[in-house]
PDB file of C-alpha atoms in Angstrom:
ATOM      1  CA  MET A 169     -14.622 -14.246   5.609  1.00 81.00           C
ATOM      2  CA  ILE A 170     -10.933 -13.353   6.058  1.00 86.00           C
ATOM      3  CA  LYS A 171     -10.118 -14.355   2.477  1.00 88.00           C
ATOM      4  CA  GLU A 172     -12.826 -12.032   1.141  1.00 92.00           C
ATOM      5  CA  LEU A 173     -11.568  -9.151   3.288  1.00 93.00           C
ATOM      6  CA  VAL A 174      -7.992  -9.742   2.175  1.00 93.00           C
ATOM      7  CA  ASP A 175      -9.169  -9.711  -1.439  1.00 93.00           C
ATOM      8  CA  LYS A 176     -10.991  -6.409  -0.857  1.00 95.00           C
ATOM      9  CA  VAL A 177      -7.950  -4.830   0.783  1.00 96.00           C
ATOM     10  CA  TYR A 178      -5.717  -6.086  -2.019  1.00 96.00           C
ATOM     11  CA  SER A 179      -8.065  -4.732  -4.668  1.00 97.00           C
ATOM     12  CA  LYS A 180      -8.292  -1.361  -2.914  1.00 98.00           C
ATOM     13  CA  LEU A 181      -4.513  -1.132  -2.547  1.00 98.00           C
ATOM     14  CA  HIS A 182      -3.941  -2.185  -6.138  1.00 98.00           C
ATOM     15  CA  ASN A 183      -6.345   0.474  -7.441  1.00 98.00           C
ATOM     16  CA  GLU A 184      -4.738   3.149  -5.262  1.00 98.00           C
ATOM     17  CA  TYR A 185      -1.305   2.048  -6.449  1.00 98.00           C
ATOM     18  CA  MET A 186      -2.329   2.309 -10.090  1.00 98.00           C
ATOM     19  CA  GLU A 187      -3.700   5.817  -9.488  1.00 98.00           C
ATOM     20  CA  TYR A 188      -0.418   6.723  -7.756  1.00 98.00           C
ATOM     21  CA  ILE A 189       1.651   5.355 -10.654  1.00 98.00           C
ATOM     22  CA  ASN A 190      -0.490   7.190 -13.194  1.00 97.00           C
ATOM     23  CA  SER A 191       0.219  10.445 -11.374  1.00 96.00           C
ATOM     24  CA  ILE A 192       3.953   9.680 -11.169  1.00 96.00           C
ATOM     25  CA  ILE A 193       4.459   8.818 -14.831  1.00 96.00           C
ATOM     26  CA  ARG A 194       3.380  12.310 -15.823  1.00 95.00           C
ATOM     27  CA  LEU A 195       6.359  13.801 -13.971  1.00 96.00           C
ATOM     28  CA  PRO A 196       9.735  14.634 -15.513  1.00 97.00           C
ATOM     29  CA  ILE A 197      12.184  11.731 -15.401  1.00 97.00           C
ATOM     30  CA  GLU A 198      14.218  13.381 -12.619  1.00 97.00           C
ATOM     31  CA  GLU A 199      11.141  13.480 -10.381  1.00 96.00           C
ATOM     32  CA  ILE A 200      10.305   9.876 -11.191  1.00 96.00           C
ATOM     33  CA  ILE A 201      13.807   8.846 -10.158  1.00 97.00           C
ATOM     34  CA  LYS A 202      13.441  10.773  -6.886  1.00 96.00           C
ATOM     35  CA  ASN A 203      10.240   8.795  -6.219  1.00 96.00           C
ATOM     36  CA  ILE A 204      11.681   5.313  -6.771  1.00 97.00           C
ATOM     37  CA  TYR A 205      11.785   4.514  -3.042  1.00 95.00           C
ATOM     38  CA  PRO A 206       8.147   5.516  -2.322  1.00 96.00           C
ATOM     39  CA  ILE A 207       7.053   3.633  -5.448  1.00 97.00           C
ATOM     40  CA  THR A 208       8.859   0.492  -4.332  1.00 96.00           C
ATOM     41  CA  ILE A 209       7.524   0.604  -0.774  1.00 95.00           C
ATOM     42  CA  ARG A 210       3.972   1.130  -1.985  1.00 97.00           C
ATOM     43  CA  GLN A 211       4.345  -1.823  -4.358  1.00 97.00           C
ATOM     44  CA  GLU A 212       5.531  -3.930  -1.418  1.00 94.00           C
ATOM     45  CA  PHE A 213       2.366  -3.039   0.504  1.00 94.00           C
ATOM     46  CA  VAL A 214       0.205  -4.137  -2.402  1.00 96.00           C
ATOM     47  CA  ASP A 215       2.175  -7.378  -2.680  1.00 94.00           C
ATOM     48  CA  MET A 216       1.818  -8.046   1.061  1.00 91.00           C
ATOM     49  CA  PHE A 217      -1.924  -8.417   0.597  1.00 90.00           C
ATOM     50  CA  GLN A 218      -1.831 -10.740  -2.392  1.00 85.00           C
ATOM     51  CA  ASP A 219      -1.837 -13.701  -0.047  1.00 76.00           C
ATOM     52  CA  ALA A 220      -2.068 -12.159   3.415  1.00 72.00           C
ATOM     53  CA  LYS A 221      -2.530 -14.585   6.276  1.00 75.00           C
ATOM     54  CA  ASN A 222      -1.257 -12.518   9.181  1.00 82.00           C
ATOM     55  CA  PHE A 223      -4.143 -10.108   9.493  1.00 88.00           C
ATOM     56  CA  ASN A 224      -7.326 -10.437  11.479  1.00 90.00           C
ATOM     57  CA  LYS A 225     -10.818  -9.308  10.579  1.00 93.00           C
ATOM     58  CA  PHE A 226     -10.602  -6.084  12.583  1.00 95.00           C
ATOM     59  CA  GLN A 227      -7.293  -5.031  11.037  1.00 93.00           C
ATOM     60  CA  LEU A 228      -8.633  -5.649   7.546  1.00 95.00           C
ATOM     61  CA  LEU A 229     -11.876  -3.771   8.220  1.00 96.00           C
ATOM     62  CA  ALA A 230      -9.904  -0.831   9.630  1.00 96.00           C
ATOM     63  CA  LEU A 231      -7.772  -0.699   6.477  1.00 96.00           C
ATOM     64  CA  LEU A 232     -10.861  -0.758   4.291  1.00 97.00           C
ATOM     65  CA  GLU A 233     -12.254   2.261   6.157  1.00 97.00           C
ATOM     66  CA  LYS A 234      -9.254   4.461   5.310  1.00 97.00           C
ATOM     67  CA  GLU A 235      -9.802   6.966   2.543  1.00 96.00           C
ATOM     68  CA  ASN A 236      -6.465   6.089   0.939  1.00 97.00           C
ATOM     69  CA  THR A 237      -5.130   2.942   2.549  1.00 97.00           C
ATOM     70  CA  LEU A 238      -1.917   2.921   0.535  1.00 97.00           C
ATOM     71  CA  ASP A 239      -0.936   6.432   1.603  1.00 97.00           C
ATOM     72  CA  TYR A 240      -1.922   5.613   5.187  1.00 96.00           C
ATOM     73  CA  LEU A 241       0.326   2.531   5.233  1.00 95.00           C
ATOM     74  CA  TYR A 242       3.206   4.477   3.708  1.00 95.00           C
ATOM     75  CA  GLU A 243       2.881   7.272   6.284  1.00 94.00           C
ATOM     76  CA  VAL A 244       2.777   4.794   9.166  1.00 92.00           C
ATOM     77  CA  TYR A 245       5.788   2.984   7.707  1.00 92.00           C
ATOM     78  CA  GLU A 246       7.763   6.232   7.498  1.00 89.00           C
ATOM     79  CA  ASP A 247       7.188   6.782  11.239  1.00 86.00           C
ATOM     80  CA  THR A 248       8.521   3.342  12.262  1.00 82.00           C
ATOM     81  CA  ASP A 249      12.031   2.162  12.988  1.00 72.00           C
ATOM     82  CA  GLY A 250      11.459  -1.458  12.022  1.00 64.00           C
ATOM     83  CA  GLY A 251      11.518  -3.221   8.688  1.00 65.00           C
ATOM     84  CA  LEU A 252       8.728  -3.206   6.173  1.00 63.00           C
ATOM     85  CA  HIS A 253       7.196  -6.493   7.293  1.00 60.00           C
ATOM     86  CA  ASN A 254       7.618  -5.793  11.011  1.00 58.00           C
ATOM     87  CA  PHE A 255       5.543  -2.684  11.570  1.00 53.00           C
TER      88      PHE A 255
END
């Protein structure tokens, strides 16, 4: 059950990331450069769920309920003081 939920979260994050990238690549190069950090962090979130073992069923279900999980994770990350894999 957990593996299936992880796969769903990964798929959702990957699709949201691709939509995000498609919106970014239409920007002028200067704007793309300004967005390198948010792009990188969002990619890290997608990668975290490629083989996620540290999440329980309730965490995964909660992430699946978010309208845009990738933006939600990025916003939560921005509000933390810890590292990317510690929040």
